[in-house]
C-alpha cells in the first residue's frame, strides 16, 4: 500500500528544523544516534523529477548571499513588503538598516521562525487578502526566485493587481527570477516543450514540496525569461523598467507603478 503525504505546512516545518540544526536550540531531526540530519527541501515536479536542496540557505546572513540579493536590498525605498518572507533573511537586514519592513507569508511556521529570529512586523496570508488590511507600501520584494509566485498567465495579472492595490504612488516591485531556457538538458527542454503544447509557459512548473511525512498540494511556480515577464506585466498597472541580469541566468526585474 502506498500512502499520499499528509497535506501540511511543509515550508514551516522544514524551516523550524533548519533553525534548530543551525542554532542547536529545540528538538532536531536526527539521522539516528545523536547526529543532526541535514534538512533537505524535496521538490517534486509533475513529470516525476525529484530534486533535493539543503534548506540551510534560507537562514543565510548577508555574507553568504548571492550578489543580486545585495543589489536588490540596495534598491529598496520606503515602506517595504517582503512577499514570501521565508525565514526572514532579507527582512532582518532591512530592519537593521532602519527600513520599515513587513514580512508576509502563507506559511505559519515560516512566520514563527521569522519571529524567533527577530523580524518584528509579520502578516500571515496572501497578498490578495492583505489588501483588506488597508496598508500601503513603496517597495514589494519577491526574492529567492519568488517571480515564481506569478505562477503563469492567469495568476500573474491578479497578483500584480493585488500589489497595485497595496501600492503608494511611484511604488516598485523588485523581483528575482531565473531564465530557464539556457539549458540543453533534454529532461528540462522536453518539459518546457510539453508545457507549451498544453498552452502553458515553458517554465511554468507544476510542483509539490515534501518534508518528512508532509506534502503540499500541487501548485504552479513560474520560472520565466525576462521577455516572458515583460509580456505578463503588459496591460497591468506596472511597467517593467529594468532587468539586471549581471548574474545570468539569475535576474532582478524592477517594475514601477504607472500613472
Ligand atoms: C523560495 S522561498 C523564498 C523565501 C525568501 N524570500 C528568501 O529569499 O529566502 C518561498 C517563500 O514564499 C512563501 N509562499 C509561497 N506561496 C506564497 C503565497 N502565495 N503568498 C505568500 N508567500 C508564499 C513560502 O512559504 C516561502 O516562505
CSV table of C-alpha atoms and ligand atoms in Angstrom, one decimal:
chain,number,residue,atom,x,y,z
A,1,UNK,CA,0.0,0.0,0.0
A,2,UNK,CA,1.3,3.5,-0.8
A,3,UNK,CA,0.3,6.5,1.2
A,4,UNK,CA,0.0,10.0,-0.1
A,5,UNK,CA,1.7,12.6,2.1
A,6,UNK,CA,-0.3,14.4,4.7
A,7,UNK,CA,-1.0,18.0,3.5
A,8,UNK,CA,0.7,20.4,5.9
A,9,UNK,CA,3.0,23.4,6.4
A,10,UNK,CA,6.0,21.8,4.6
A,11,UNK,CA,7.9,25.1,4.4
A,12,UNK,CA,7.3,26.0,8.0
A,13,UNK,CA,8.3,22.5,9.4
A,14,UNK,CA,11.4,22.5,7.3
A,15,UNK,CA,12.5,26.0,8.4
A,16,UNK,CA,11.8,25.2,12.0
A,17,UNK,CA,14.1,22.1,11.8
A,18,UNK,CA,16.7,24.0,9.8
A,19,UNK,CA,16.8,26.7,12.5
A,20,UNK,CA,17.1,24.0,15.2
A,21,UNK,CA,20.0,22.4,13.4
A,22,UNK,CA,21.7,25.8,12.8
A,23,UNK,CA,21.3,27.1,16.4
A,24,UNK,CA,21.3,23.8,18.4
A,25,UNK,CA,18.2,25.0,20.2
A,26,UNK,CA,15.0,22.9,20.2
A,27,UNK,CA,14.3,19.4,19.0
A,28,UNK,CA,16.4,18.5,16.0
A,29,UNK,CA,15.8,15.8,13.4
A,30,UNK,CA,18.4,13.1,14.0
A,31,UNK,CA,20.0,10.8,11.4
A,32,UNK,CA,19.9,8.1,14.1
A,33,UNK,CA,22.0,8.3,17.2
A,34,UNK,CA,22.9,11.9,18.0
A,35,UNK,CA,24.0,13.4,14.7
A,36,UNK,CA,21.6,16.1,13.4
A,37,UNK,CA,20.4,15.3,9.9
A,38,UNK,CA,20.8,18.0,7.3
A,39,UNK,CA,17.4,19.5,6.4
A,40,UNK,CA,16.6,19.0,2.8
A,41,UNK,CA,13.8,20.6,0.8
A,42,UNK,CA,12.3,18.0,-1.5
A,43,UNK,CA,10.8,19.4,-4.7
A,44,UNK,CA,8.7,17.1,-6.9
A,45,UNK,CA,7.8,18.1,-10.5
A,46,UNK,CA,4.8,16.7,-12.3
A,47,UNK,CA,6.9,14.8,-14.8
A,48,UNK,CA,8.4,12.7,-12.0
A,49,UNK,CA,11.6,14.7,-11.5
A,50,UNK,CA,12.6,15.0,-7.8
A,51,UNK,CA,15.2,17.4,-6.5
A,52,UNK,CA,16.6,17.9,-3.1
A,53,UNK,CA,18.3,21.1,-1.9
A,54,UNK,CA,19.7,21.9,1.6
A,55,UNK,CA,17.3,24.3,3.4
A,56,UNK,CA,20.0,26.0,5.4
A,57,UNK,CA,20.5,28.8,2.9
A,58,UNK,CA,17.1,30.2,3.8
A,59,UNK,CA,18.8,31.3,7.1
A,60,UNK,CA,21.9,32.7,5.5
A,61,UNK,CA,23.2,36.1,6.6
A,62,UNK,CA,24.2,38.7,4.0
A,63,UNK,CA,27.9,37.4,3.9
A,64,UNK,CA,26.6,34.3,2.2
A,65,UNK,CA,24.1,35.8,-0.2
A,66,UNK,CA,24.4,35.9,-3.9
A,67,UNK,CA,25.4,39.3,-5.3
A,68,UNK,CA,22.0,40.0,-6.8
A,69,UNK,CA,20.4,39.8,-3.4
A,70,UNK,CA,22.7,42.7,-2.2
A,71,UNK,CA,21.7,44.7,-5.3
A,72,UNK,CA,18.1,44.0,-4.6
A,73,UNK,CA,18.2,45.3,-1.0
A,74,UNK,CA,20.2,48.3,-2.1
A,75,UNK,CA,17.2,49.3,-4.4
A,76,UNK,CA,14.7,49.3,-1.6
A,77,UNK,CA,12.9,52.6,-1.0
A,78,UNK,CA,10.5,53.3,1.8
A,79,UNK,CA,7.9,51.0,3.4
A,80,UNK,CA,8.6,47.5,2.2
A,81,UNK,CA,6.5,44.4,1.9
A,82,UNK,CA,8.7,41.2,1.7
A,83,UNK,CA,6.4,38.8,-0.1
A,84,UNK,CA,7.1,35.2,0.8
A,85,UNK,CA,9.5,36.3,3.5
A,86,UNK,CA,10.6,32.7,4.3
A,87,UNK,CA,12.9,32.6,7.3
A,88,UNK,CA,13.3,36.4,7.2
A,89,UNK,CA,16.9,36.7,6.0
A,90,UNK,CA,16.2,39.8,3.9
A,91,UNK,CA,13.7,41.4,6.3
A,92,UNK,CA,16.3,41.2,9.1
A,93,UNK,CA,18.9,43.2,7.1
A,94,UNK,CA,16.3,45.8,6.1
A,95,UNK,CA,15.2,46.1,9.8
A,96,UNK,CA,18.9,46.6,10.8
A,97,UNK,CA,19.1,49.4,8.2
A,98,UNK,CA,16.1,51.1,9.7
A,99,UNK,CA,13.8,50.3,6.7
A,100,UNK,CA,10.1,49.8,7.8
A,101,UNK,CA,9.6,46.2,6.6
A,102,UNK,CA,6.7,43.8,6.8
A,103,UNK,CA,7.2,40.1,6.1
A,104,UNK,CA,4.2,38.3,4.5
A,105,UNK,CA,4.0,34.6,4.1
A,106,UNK,CA,1.3,31.9,3.7
A,107,UNK,CA,3.4,29.6,6.0
A,108,UNK,CA,2.5,30.0,9.6
A,109,UNK,CA,5.7,28.0,10.5
A,110,UNK,CA,7.9,30.3,8.4
A,111,UNK,CA,6.5,33.3,10.3
A,112,UNK,CA,7.2,31.6,13.7
A,113,UNK,CA,10.8,31.2,12.5
A,114,UNK,CA,10.9,34.8,11.4
A,115,UNK,CA,9.6,35.9,14.8
A,116,UNK,CA,12.2,33.8,16.7
A,117,UNK,CA,14.9,35.4,14.6
A,118,UNK,CA,13.7,38.9,15.4
A,119,UNK,CA,11.5,40.0,12.5
A,120,UNK,CA,9.0,42.4,14.1
A,121,UNK,CA,6.2,43.1,11.6
A,122,UNK,CA,4.7,39.9,10.1
A,123,UNK,CA,1.5,39.1,8.2
A,124,UNK,CA,0.1,35.6,7.7
A,125,UNK,CA,-1.7,35.1,4.4
A,126,UNK,CA,-1.7,36.0,0.8
A,127,UNK,CA,-1.1,39.4,-0.8
A,128,UNK,CA,-4.7,39.4,-2.1
A,129,UNK,CA,-6.1,39.0,1.5
A,130,UNK,CA,-3.7,41.6,2.8
A,131,UNK,CA,-5.3,44.3,0.6
A,132,UNK,CA,-8.3,44.3,3.1
A,133,UNK,CA,-5.9,45.4,5.9
A,134,UNK,CA,-5.7,48.9,4.4
A,135,UNK,CA,-1.9,49.2,4.5
A,136,UNK,CA,0.3,50.5,1.7
A,137,UNK,CA,3.9,50.2,0.6
A,138,UNK,CA,6.6,51.8,-1.5
A,139,UNK,CA,8.5,48.6,-2.3
A,140,UNK,CA,7.5,45.0,-2.8
A,141,UNK,CA,10.2,42.3,-2.7
A,142,UNK,CA,9.8,39.0,-4.5
A,143,UNK,CA,13.2,37.4,-3.7
A,144,UNK,CA,14.5,33.9,-3.5
A,145,UNK,CA,13.1,33.2,-7.0
A,146,UNK,CA,9.7,34.5,-6.0
A,147,UNK,CA,9.0,35.7,-9.5
A,148,UNK,CA,7.6,32.2,-9.2
A,149,UNK,CA,4.6,33.4,-7.3
A,150,UNK,CA,3.3,34.9,-10.6
A,151,UNK,CA,2.5,31.3,-11.5
A,152,UNK,CA,1.5,31.8,-15.1
A,153,UNK,CA,-0.7,33.8,-17.5
A,154,UNK,CA,-3.8,33.5,-15.3
A,155,UNK,CA,-2.5,34.3,-11.9
A,156,UNK,CA,0.1,37.0,-12.8
A,157,UNK,CA,-2.3,39.8,-13.6
A,158,UNK,CA,-4.3,39.0,-10.4
A,159,UNK,CA,-1.2,39.1,-8.2
A,160,UNK,CA,0.0,42.3,-9.9
A,161,UNK,CA,-3.4,43.9,-9.3
A,162,UNK,CA,-3.3,43.0,-5.6
A,163,UNK,CA,0.2,44.5,-5.3
A,164,UNK,CA,-1.1,47.7,-7.1
A,165,UNK,CA,-3.9,47.9,-4.6
A,166,UNK,CA,-1.3,48.0,-1.8
A,167,UNK,CA,1.0,50.4,-3.6
A,168,UNK,CA,1.8,54.0,-2.8
A,169,UNK,CA,2.3,56.4,-5.8
A,170,UNK,CA,5.6,55.6,-7.5
A,171,UNK,CA,5.9,52.2,-5.9
A,172,UNK,CA,8.2,49.5,-7.2
A,173,UNK,CA,8.4,45.7,-7.3
A,174,UNK,CA,11.8,44.1,-7.1
A,175,UNK,CA,11.5,40.5,-8.3
A,176,UNK,CA,14.2,37.9,-8.6
A,177,UNK,CA,13.8,35.3,-11.3
A,178,UNK,CA,15.8,32.7,-13.2
A,179,UNK,CA,15.8,32.4,-17.0
A,180,UNK,CA,15.3,28.6,-17.5
A,181,UNK,CA,16.0,28.4,-21.2
A,182,UNK,CA,19.8,28.2,-21.3
A,183,UNK,CA,19.8,24.5,-20.5
A,184,UNK,CA,20.3,21.7,-23.1
A,185,UNK,CA,19.3,19.0,-20.6
A,186,UNK,CA,16.6,17.1,-22.5
A,187,UNK,CA,14.8,16.5,-19.3
A,188,UNK,CA,14.2,20.2,-19.0
A,189,UNK,CA,13.9,21.2,-22.6
A,190,UNK,CA,11.3,18.3,-23.1
A,191,UNK,CA,9.4,19.6,-20.0
A,192,UNK,CA,9.3,23.1,-21.5
A,193,UNK,CA,8.0,21.7,-24.8
A,194,UNK,CA,5.4,19.7,-23.1
A,195,UNK,CA,4.2,22.7,-21.1
A,196,UNK,CA,4.0,24.8,-24.3
A,197,UNK,CA,2.0,22.1,-26.1
A,198,UNK,CA,-0.5,22.3,-23.2
A,199,UNK,CA,-0.8,26.1,-23.5
A,200,UNK,CA,1.4,26.9,-20.5
A,201,UNK,CA,4.6,28.9,-20.4
A,202,UNK,CA,7.6,26.7,-20.9
A,203,UNK,CA,8.9,27.2,-17.3
A,204,UNK,CA,5.5,27.1,-15.6
A,205,UNK,CA,6.5,24.4,-13.2
A,206,UNK,CA,3.9,22.2,-11.6
A,207,UNK,CA,5.4,21.3,-8.2
A,208,UNK,CA,4.8,19.8,-4.8
A,209,UNK,CA,7.1,20.2,-1.8
A,210,UNK,CA,7.7,17.4,0.6
A,211,UNK,CA,9.2,17.3,4.1
A,212,UNK,CA,9.2,14.2,6.2
A,213,UNK,CA,5.6,12.9,6.2
A,214,UNK,CA,4.2,16.2,4.9
A,215,UNK,CA,3.4,17.4,1.4
A,216,UNK,CA,1.9,20.5,-0.2
A,217,UNK,CA,-0.9,20.4,-2.7
A,218,UNK,CA,0.4,20.6,-6.3
A,219,UNK,CA,0.9,24.3,-7.3
A,220,UNK,CA,2.2,26.3,-10.2
A,221,UNK,CA,5.5,28.2,-9.8
A,222,UNK,CA,6.8,30.2,-12.7
A,223,UNK,CA,10.4,30.2,-13.9
A,224,UNK,CA,10.4,32.6,-16.9
A,225,UNK,CA,12.7,34.7,-19.1
A,226,UNK,CA,12.7,38.5,-18.7
A,227,UNK,CA,10.9,38.7,-22.1
A,228,UNK,CA,8.1,36.4,-20.8
A,229,UNK,CA,7.9,38.5,-17.7
A,230,UNK,CA,7.6,41.7,-19.8
A,231,UNK,CA,4.7,40.0,-21.6
A,232,UNK,CA,2.9,39.2,-18.3
A,233,UNK,CA,3.4,42.7,-17.0
A,234,UNK,CA,1.9,44.3,-20.2
A,235,UNK,CA,-1.6,45.6,-19.6
A,236,UNK,CA,-1.3,45.7,-15.8
A,237,UNK,CA,-0.8,48.7,-13.5
A,238,UNK,CA,3.0,48.1,-13.6
A,239,UNK,CA,5.8,48.8,-16.1
A,240,UNK,CA,8.9,46.7,-16.4
A,241,UNK,CA,11.6,49.5,-16.1
A,242,UNK,CA,14.8,47.5,-15.6
A,243,UNK,CA,16.3,44.0,-15.8
A,244,UNK,CA,19.6,43.4,-14.1
A,245,UNK,CA,21.0,40.2,-15.5
A,246,UNK,CA,24.6,40.6,-14.5
A,247,UNK,CA,24.4,37.2,-12.8
A,248,UNK,CA,22.6,35.5,-15.6
A,249,UNK,CA,20.7,33.2,-15.7
A,250,UNK,CA,19.5,34.9,-12.5
A,251,UNK,CA,18.0,38.4,-12.8
A,252,UNK,CA,16.4,41.2,-10.9
A,253,UNK,CA,13.4,42.8,-12.5
A,254,UNK,CA,12.1,46.2,-11.4
A,255,UNK,CA,8.5,47.1,-12.1
A,256,UNK,CA,7.2,50.6,-11.5
A,257,UNK,CA,3.6,51.6,-10.8
A,258,UNK,CA,2.3,53.5,-13.8
A,259,UNK,CA,0.3,56.8,-13.5
B,1,LIG,C1,11.5,30.1,-2.3
B,1,LIG,S1,11.0,30.7,-0.7
B,1,LIG,C2,11.8,32.3,-0.7
B,1,LIG,C3,12.0,32.8,0.7
B,1,LIG,C4,12.6,34.2,0.9
B,1,LIG,N1,12.0,35.2,0.0
B,1,LIG,C5,14.1,34.1,0.6
B,1,LIG,O1,14.6,34.8,-0.3
B,1,LIG,O2,14.8,33.5,1.4
B,1,LIG,C6,9.3,31.0,-1.0
B,1,LIG,C7,8.5,31.6,0.2
B,1,LIG,O3,7.2,32.0,-0.3
B,1,LIG,C8,6.2,31.6,0.5
B,1,LIG,N2,5.0,31.5,-0.3
B,1,LIG,C9,4.6,30.5,-1.1
B,1,LIG,N3,3.4,30.9,-1.7
B,1,LIG,C10,3.1,32.1,-1.2
B,1,LIG,C11,2.0,33.0,-1.5
B,1,LIG,N4,1.0,32.7,-2.4
B,1,LIG,N5,2.0,34.1,-0.8
B,1,LIG,C12,2.9,34.5,0.0
B,1,LIG,N6,4.0,33.7,0.3
B,1,LIG,C13,4.1,32.5,-0.3
B,1,LIG,C14,6.7,30.2,1.1
B,1,LIG,O4,6.0,29.8,2.2
B,1,LIG,C15,8.2,30.5,1.3
B,1,LIG,O5,8.4,31.1,2.5
